[in-house]
Short mmCIF file of C-alpha atoms and ligand atoms in Angstrom, two decimals:
data_model
loop_
_atom_site.label_atom_id
_atom_site.label_comp_id
_atom_site.label_asym_id
_atom_site.label_seq_id
_atom_site.Cartn_x
_atom_site.Cartn_y
_atom_site.Cartn_z
CA MET A 1 1.35 25.43 57.04
CA LEU A 2 2.94 22.01 57.31
CA ALA A 3 -0.01 20.28 55.27
CA ALA A 4 -0.33 22.86 52.96
CA GLY A 5 3.55 22.71 52.08
CA THR A 6 3.40 18.86 51.94
CA GLY A 7 0.24 18.96 49.58
CA ALA A 8 2.25 21.27 47.29
CA ALA A 9 5.43 19.19 47.34
CA LEU A 10 3.52 16.07 46.81
CA ALA A 11 1.32 17.79 43.96
CA ALA A 12 4.62 18.88 42.48
CA ALA A 13 6.03 15.23 42.59
CA LEU A 14 2.89 14.05 41.10
CA LEU A 15 3.28 16.38 38.43
CA SER A 16 6.68 15.34 37.41
CA GLY A 17 6.00 11.94 37.77
CA ALA A 18 3.07 12.31 35.40
CA SER A 19 5.18 14.18 32.68
CA ALA A 20 7.96 11.48 33.21
CA ALA A 21 5.31 8.50 32.41
CA ASP A 22 4.17 10.71 29.43
CA ALA A 23 7.44 10.67 28.14
CA THR A 24 8.48 7.06 28.36
CA VAL A 25 4.95 5.54 27.36
CA PRO A 26 3.82 7.56 24.31
CA THR A 27 0.10 7.00 23.71
CA ARG A 28 -0.49 5.42 20.43
CA ALA A 29 -3.51 6.51 18.33
CA ALA A 30 -5.31 4.20 16.72
CA ALA A 31 -5.43 4.36 12.82
CA PRO A 32 -8.33 6.14 11.26
CA ASP A 33 -10.94 4.71 9.24
CA ILE A 34 -10.14 5.68 5.58
CA ASP A 35 -13.05 6.96 3.46
CA ILE A 36 -13.93 4.61 0.55
CA ALA A 37 -15.57 7.38 -1.35
CA ALA A 38 -11.92 9.46 -1.49
CA VAL A 39 -10.26 6.07 -2.88
CA LYS A 40 -12.90 5.59 -5.52
CA ALA A 41 -12.94 9.20 -6.52
CA ASP A 42 -9.20 8.52 -7.10
CA LEU A 43 -10.19 5.53 -9.27
CA GLY A 44 -12.47 7.62 -10.88
CA GLU A 45 -9.64 10.05 -11.75
CA LEU A 46 -7.51 7.06 -12.93
CA GLN A 47 -10.24 5.88 -15.38
CA SER A 48 -10.56 9.28 -16.76
CA ILE A 49 -6.85 9.48 -17.36
CA ALA A 50 -6.74 6.14 -19.32
CA ASP A 51 -10.02 7.52 -21.16
CA GLU A 52 -8.28 10.51 -22.40
CA ASN A 53 -5.19 8.71 -23.24
CA GLY A 54 -5.56 5.79 -25.61
CA GLY A 55 -7.81 3.73 -22.99
CA ASN A 56 -4.53 2.71 -20.72
CA ARG A 57 -1.98 4.06 -18.39
CA ALA A 58 0.83 1.74 -19.41
CA HIS A 59 4.31 2.38 -19.10
CA GLY A 60 5.83 4.63 -21.73
CA GLU A 61 2.35 5.99 -22.42
CA ALA A 62 1.03 9.56 -21.57
CA GLY A 63 -1.60 7.78 -19.39
CA TYR A 64 1.46 6.58 -17.03
CA GLU A 65 2.80 10.08 -16.80
CA LYS A 66 -0.36 11.62 -16.07
CA SER A 67 -1.42 9.17 -13.50
CA LEU A 68 2.05 9.98 -11.79
CA ASP A 69 1.43 13.76 -12.08
CA PHE A 70 -2.02 13.20 -10.20
CA ILE A 71 -0.49 11.07 -7.48
CA LYS A 72 2.30 13.26 -6.90
CA GLY A 73 0.30 16.67 -6.80
CA LYS A 74 -1.94 15.11 -3.71
CA LEU A 75 1.27 14.12 -2.01
CA ASP A 76 3.12 17.37 -2.55
CA GLU A 77 0.20 19.50 -1.37
CA ALA A 78 0.11 17.47 1.94
CA GLY A 79 3.52 18.01 2.80
CA PHE A 80 5.15 14.89 1.64
CA THR A 81 8.91 15.29 -0.13
CA THR A 82 8.30 13.37 -3.27
CA SER A 83 10.81 12.49 -5.88
CA VAL A 84 10.89 11.01 -9.06
CA GLN A 85 13.30 8.36 -10.02
CA GLU A 86 13.86 7.70 -13.94
CA PHE A 87 14.86 4.57 -15.49
CA THR A 88 14.69 3.04 -19.10
CA SER A 89 12.65 -0.15 -20.33
CA GLY A 90 11.96 -1.29 -23.71
CA GLY A 91 13.31 1.75 -25.07
CA ALA A 92 10.96 4.20 -23.29
CA LYS A 93 11.51 5.92 -20.00
CA GLY A 94 10.02 4.79 -17.09
CA TYR A 95 9.18 6.66 -13.56
CA ASN A 96 9.03 5.60 -9.99
CA LEU A 97 7.25 8.02 -7.58
CA VAL A 98 8.65 8.09 -3.95
CA ALA A 99 7.09 10.15 -1.39
CA ASP A 100 8.78 10.65 2.23
CA TRP A 101 6.80 11.72 5.25
CA PRO A 102 9.52 14.08 6.98
CA GLY A 103 10.53 12.82 10.71
CA GLY A 104 11.04 9.13 12.19
CA ASP A 105 14.19 7.06 12.44
CA ASP A 106 15.92 7.13 8.98
CA GLY A 107 17.67 3.77 10.00
CA LYS A 108 14.05 2.25 10.14
CA VAL A 109 12.39 2.82 7.32
CA VAL A 110 8.61 1.50 6.76
CA MET A 111 7.81 1.22 3.03
CA ALA A 112 4.35 0.67 1.20
CA GLY A 113 4.50 0.44 -2.50
CA SER A 114 2.11 -0.22 -5.36
CA HIS A 115 2.48 -0.33 -9.16
CA LEU A 116 0.95 2.54 -10.83
CA ASP A 117 1.08 1.15 -14.62
CA SER A 118 -1.51 -0.76 -16.42
CA VAL A 119 -1.18 -3.04 -18.93
CA GLN A 120 -1.72 -2.10 -22.80
CA ALA A 121 -4.99 -3.60 -22.84
CA GLY A 122 -6.75 -1.44 -20.71
CA PRO A 123 -7.23 1.16 -17.86
CA GLY A 124 -5.78 -1.11 -14.91
CA ILE A 125 -8.35 -0.13 -12.11
CA ASN A 126 -8.18 -3.02 -9.96
CA ASP A 127 -4.78 -3.78 -11.42
CA ASN A 128 -3.22 -1.65 -9.90
CA GLY A 129 -5.25 1.46 -9.55
CA SER A 130 -6.66 -0.06 -6.52
CA GLY A 131 -3.37 -0.47 -4.71
CA SER A 132 -2.06 2.68 -5.86
CA ALA A 133 -5.33 4.73 -4.69
CA ALA A 134 -5.27 2.85 -1.41
CA ILE A 135 -1.76 3.69 -0.35
CA LEU A 136 -2.09 7.24 -1.70
CA GLU A 137 -5.26 7.82 0.76
CA VAL A 138 -3.34 6.12 3.65
CA ALA A 139 -0.63 8.55 3.00
CA LEU A 140 -2.98 11.32 2.96
CA ALA A 141 -4.42 10.40 6.26
CA VAL A 142 -0.71 10.42 7.72
CA ALA A 143 -0.40 13.80 6.90
CA LYS A 144 -4.04 14.85 8.09
CA ALA A 145 -3.30 13.35 11.25
CA ASN A 146 0.24 14.68 11.38
CA LEU A 147 1.52 11.48 12.42
CA GLN A 148 4.89 11.40 14.01
CA PRO A 149 6.08 7.92 14.00
CA ALA A 150 9.20 6.59 15.40
CA LYS A 151 10.01 4.88 12.29
CA HIS A 152 10.32 6.84 9.06
CA LEU A 153 7.43 6.24 6.35
CA ARG A 154 7.94 6.07 2.46
CA PHE A 155 5.35 5.63 0.11
CA ALA A 156 6.19 4.28 -3.56
CA TRP A 157 4.33 4.13 -6.56
CA TRP A 158 6.33 1.66 -9.06
CA GLY A 159 6.57 2.02 -12.74
CA ASP A 160 6.53 -0.68 -15.39
CA GLU A 161 5.72 -3.46 -13.25
CA GLU A 162 3.75 -5.36 -15.93
CA ASP A 163 7.09 -6.19 -17.94
CA GLY A 164 8.50 -7.74 -14.93
CA MET A 165 9.01 -5.48 -11.70
CA VAL A 166 11.21 -3.33 -13.77
CA GLY A 167 10.60 -0.05 -11.81
CA SER A 168 10.84 -1.54 -8.09
CA THR A 169 14.04 -3.60 -9.30
CA HIS A 170 15.53 -0.28 -10.39
CA TYR A 171 14.84 1.22 -7.18
CA VAL A 172 16.28 -1.69 -5.28
CA ASP A 173 19.32 -1.91 -7.48
CA SER A 174 20.28 1.84 -7.07
CA LEU A 175 19.78 1.79 -3.17
CA ALA A 176 23.26 2.50 -1.58
CA SER A 177 25.12 -0.56 0.01
CA ASP A 178 23.59 0.07 3.60
CA GLU A 179 20.30 1.23 2.42
CA ALA A 180 18.51 -1.97 2.17
CA SER A 181 19.26 -2.58 5.66
CA LYS A 182 17.69 0.64 6.80
CA ILE A 183 14.33 -0.63 5.26
CA ASP A 184 12.48 -2.22 8.52
CA SER A 185 9.76 -3.45 6.31
CA TYR A 186 8.03 -3.35 2.65
CA LEU A 187 4.56 -3.79 2.03
CA ASN A 188 3.25 -4.48 -1.31
CA PHE A 189 -0.20 -3.84 -2.53
CA ASP A 190 -1.20 -5.26 -6.23
CA MET A 191 -4.96 -5.67 -6.57
CA LEU A 192 -7.21 -4.84 -3.48
CA GLY A 193 -10.69 -4.60 -4.86
CA SER A 194 -11.15 -8.00 -7.20
CA PRO A 195 -14.64 -8.30 -8.20
CA ASN A 196 -14.98 -11.76 -6.69
CA PRO A 197 -12.68 -11.18 -4.02
CA GLY A 198 -10.57 -13.42 -1.68
CA TYR A 199 -8.55 -12.08 1.20
CA PHE A 200 -5.13 -13.06 0.94
CA VAL A 201 -2.15 -12.06 3.29
CA TYR A 202 1.29 -12.27 2.16
CA ASP A 203 3.15 -14.99 4.42
CA ASP A 204 6.77 -14.06 3.79
CA ASP A 205 7.57 -12.58 7.24
CA PRO A 206 5.38 -14.07 10.15
CA GLU A 207 5.37 -10.76 12.03
CA LEU A 208 4.23 -8.64 9.16
CA GLU A 209 1.43 -11.30 8.24
CA LYS A 210 -0.01 -11.43 11.78
CA VAL A 211 -0.19 -7.52 11.80
CA PHE A 212 -2.70 -8.22 8.68
CA THR A 213 -4.41 -11.59 9.91
CA ASP A 214 -5.20 -10.15 13.72
CA TRP A 215 -7.13 -7.19 12.29
CA TYR A 216 -9.11 -9.43 9.88
CA ALA A 217 -9.68 -12.19 12.70
CA ALA A 218 -10.82 -9.36 14.71
CA LYS A 219 -13.55 -8.46 11.98
CA ASP A 220 -14.45 -12.17 11.63
CA ILE A 221 -13.03 -12.50 8.29
CA ALA A 222 -11.20 -15.54 6.94
CA THR A 223 -7.66 -14.84 5.27
CA GLU A 224 -5.46 -17.29 3.38
CA PRO A 225 -1.99 -17.22 2.79
CA GLU A 226 -0.90 -15.51 -0.51
CA THR A 227 0.33 -17.99 -2.88
CA GLU A 228 -1.17 -17.13 -6.18
CA GLY A 229 0.89 -14.34 -6.93
CA ASP A 230 3.84 -15.11 -4.94
CA GLY A 231 6.99 -13.39 -6.25
CA ARG A 232 4.91 -12.11 -9.18
CA SER A 233 5.07 -8.25 -7.93
CA ASP A 234 7.16 -5.58 -6.39
CA HIS A 235 7.96 -7.07 -3.18
CA ALA A 236 10.33 -9.77 -4.96
CA PRO A 237 13.16 -7.47 -5.46
CA PHE A 238 12.96 -6.20 -1.74
CA LYS A 239 12.77 -9.89 -0.56
CA ASP A 240 15.74 -10.82 -2.70
CA ALA A 241 17.61 -8.03 -1.13
CA GLY A 242 16.84 -9.22 2.33
CA VAL A 243 14.27 -6.95 3.43
CA ARG A 244 11.40 -8.70 5.19
CA VAL A 245 8.15 -7.96 3.07
CA GLY A 246 4.46 -8.33 3.56
CA GLY A 247 1.08 -7.38 1.67
CA LEU A 248 -2.53 -8.04 0.65
CA PHE A 249 -3.86 -9.29 -2.47
CA SER A 250 -7.82 -9.86 -3.57
CA GLY A 251 -7.03 -12.50 -6.42
CA ALA A 252 -6.40 -12.41 -10.01
CA GLU A 253 -7.15 -14.80 -12.92
CA THR A 254 -7.08 -17.89 -10.44
CA THR A 255 -10.72 -19.63 -9.70
CA LYS A 256 -12.48 -19.24 -6.57
CA SER A 257 -12.98 -22.41 -5.06
CA GLN A 258 -16.24 -23.62 -3.63
CA ALA A 259 -14.75 -23.72 0.03
CA GLN A 260 -13.51 -20.01 -0.60
CA ALA A 261 -17.25 -18.84 -1.99
CA ASP A 262 -18.60 -20.43 1.27
CA GLN A 263 -16.07 -18.25 3.64
CA TRP A 264 -15.88 -15.04 1.47
CA GLY A 265 -19.05 -14.84 -0.85
CA GLY A 266 -18.96 -14.30 -4.34
CA THR A 267 -19.06 -16.95 -7.10
CA ALA A 268 -17.52 -20.38 -7.13
CA GLY A 269 -15.86 -21.37 -10.34
CA GLU A 270 -15.24 -17.91 -11.34
CA ALA A 271 -11.89 -15.95 -11.50
CA PHE A 272 -11.13 -13.57 -8.51
CA ASP A 273 -10.93 -11.05 -11.46
CA PRO A 274 -12.35 -11.89 -14.63
CA CYS A 275 -11.01 -8.80 -16.22
CA TYR A 276 -7.61 -9.44 -15.17
CA HIS A 277 -5.20 -7.53 -17.86
CA SER A 278 -8.23 -6.72 -19.98
CA ALA A 279 -10.35 -3.93 -21.30
CA CYS A 280 -12.94 -4.42 -18.74
CA ASP A 281 -10.65 -3.90 -15.70
CA THR A 282 -12.45 -0.38 -15.13
CA VAL A 283 -13.90 1.33 -12.36
CA SER A 284 -16.98 -1.15 -12.78
CA ASN A 285 -14.41 -3.75 -11.89
CA ILE A 286 -14.02 -3.18 -8.09
CA ASP A 287 -15.77 -4.81 -5.26
CA ASP A 288 -16.42 -1.81 -2.83
CA LYS A 289 -16.18 -4.10 0.52
CA ALA A 290 -12.87 -5.62 -0.21
CA LEU A 291 -11.30 -2.38 -1.54
CA ASP A 292 -12.74 -0.57 1.39
CA LEU A 293 -11.64 -3.36 4.08
CA ASN A 294 -8.27 -3.57 2.53
CA THR A 295 -7.47 0.08 2.70
CA ASP A 296 -8.49 0.13 6.26
CA ALA A 297 -6.23 -2.95 6.88
CA ILE A 298 -3.15 -0.91 5.44
CA ALA A 299 -3.99 2.00 7.58
CA HIS A 300 -3.58 0.05 10.36
CA ALA A 301 -0.46 -1.89 9.45
CA ILE A 302 1.18 1.69 8.76
CA TRP A 303 0.14 2.88 12.12
CA GLU A 304 1.18 0.05 14.23
CA LEU A 305 4.56 -0.94 12.14
CA SER A 306 5.81 2.82 12.36
CA SER A 307 5.08 3.40 15.91
ZN1 ZN B 1 -0.48 -5.86 -10.61
#
């Protein structure tokens, strides 16, 4: 009798001990591997939108609005709360798309953003269909996993970056006075599948930089601090507002050096993206391996930083 009673009490104590441990030490699931085929399918859709709308997806053009509708439809279906923020630039209406994943601490918002507009000259598949499709698929993975992070997750697709970060600047300027301080971190993704790729990590914030550099190091891929496009994309207005920023970049019009070709492959003496801001920035202008790795790195960062 005594032994049985002791056993039951012990079992109860162990059970309550176990549940207390579960409550204080939540298990953190690893980020999923994002299917590159899904990212490429999104790029195919953006290419079709450009083909059917005068060859581009630029600010003020039908191809931009169709691109936004495409991304928004997928997010709405997955359970995101989406909103479209309107602004005016160069006499034309522009639009940002913002998607919130319900839940998490509103006072600690982890944001990922990409500009969705192309230049007039072409369909803008690497610049910046690549970043736009990558964060879309990471957002859809958040929904699929029914991720319940401690921090609040927000994704954004910016309008009219190509005329000087107009959409993202409008977003930051329209934040209420205490809202910027509630953004824990802003991650920017502008050109992730350059055909002669480099692996550049924004070095603005050491902690955010390390989340990415550790991930690549574990895969034996060298990275370099991002300097070529520094301040040339949508992280700039966030940084100016005092938000810590990070991000990834696979290179634009700058020439790849011999040392960079030695560590990353590809062609020394050629631009990272010879089709930068040109008509040839099509679905053919993508390095699948770079796009795949960068998309998986984003998923890792979102899981890691929001937990
Ligand atoms: Zn860009």
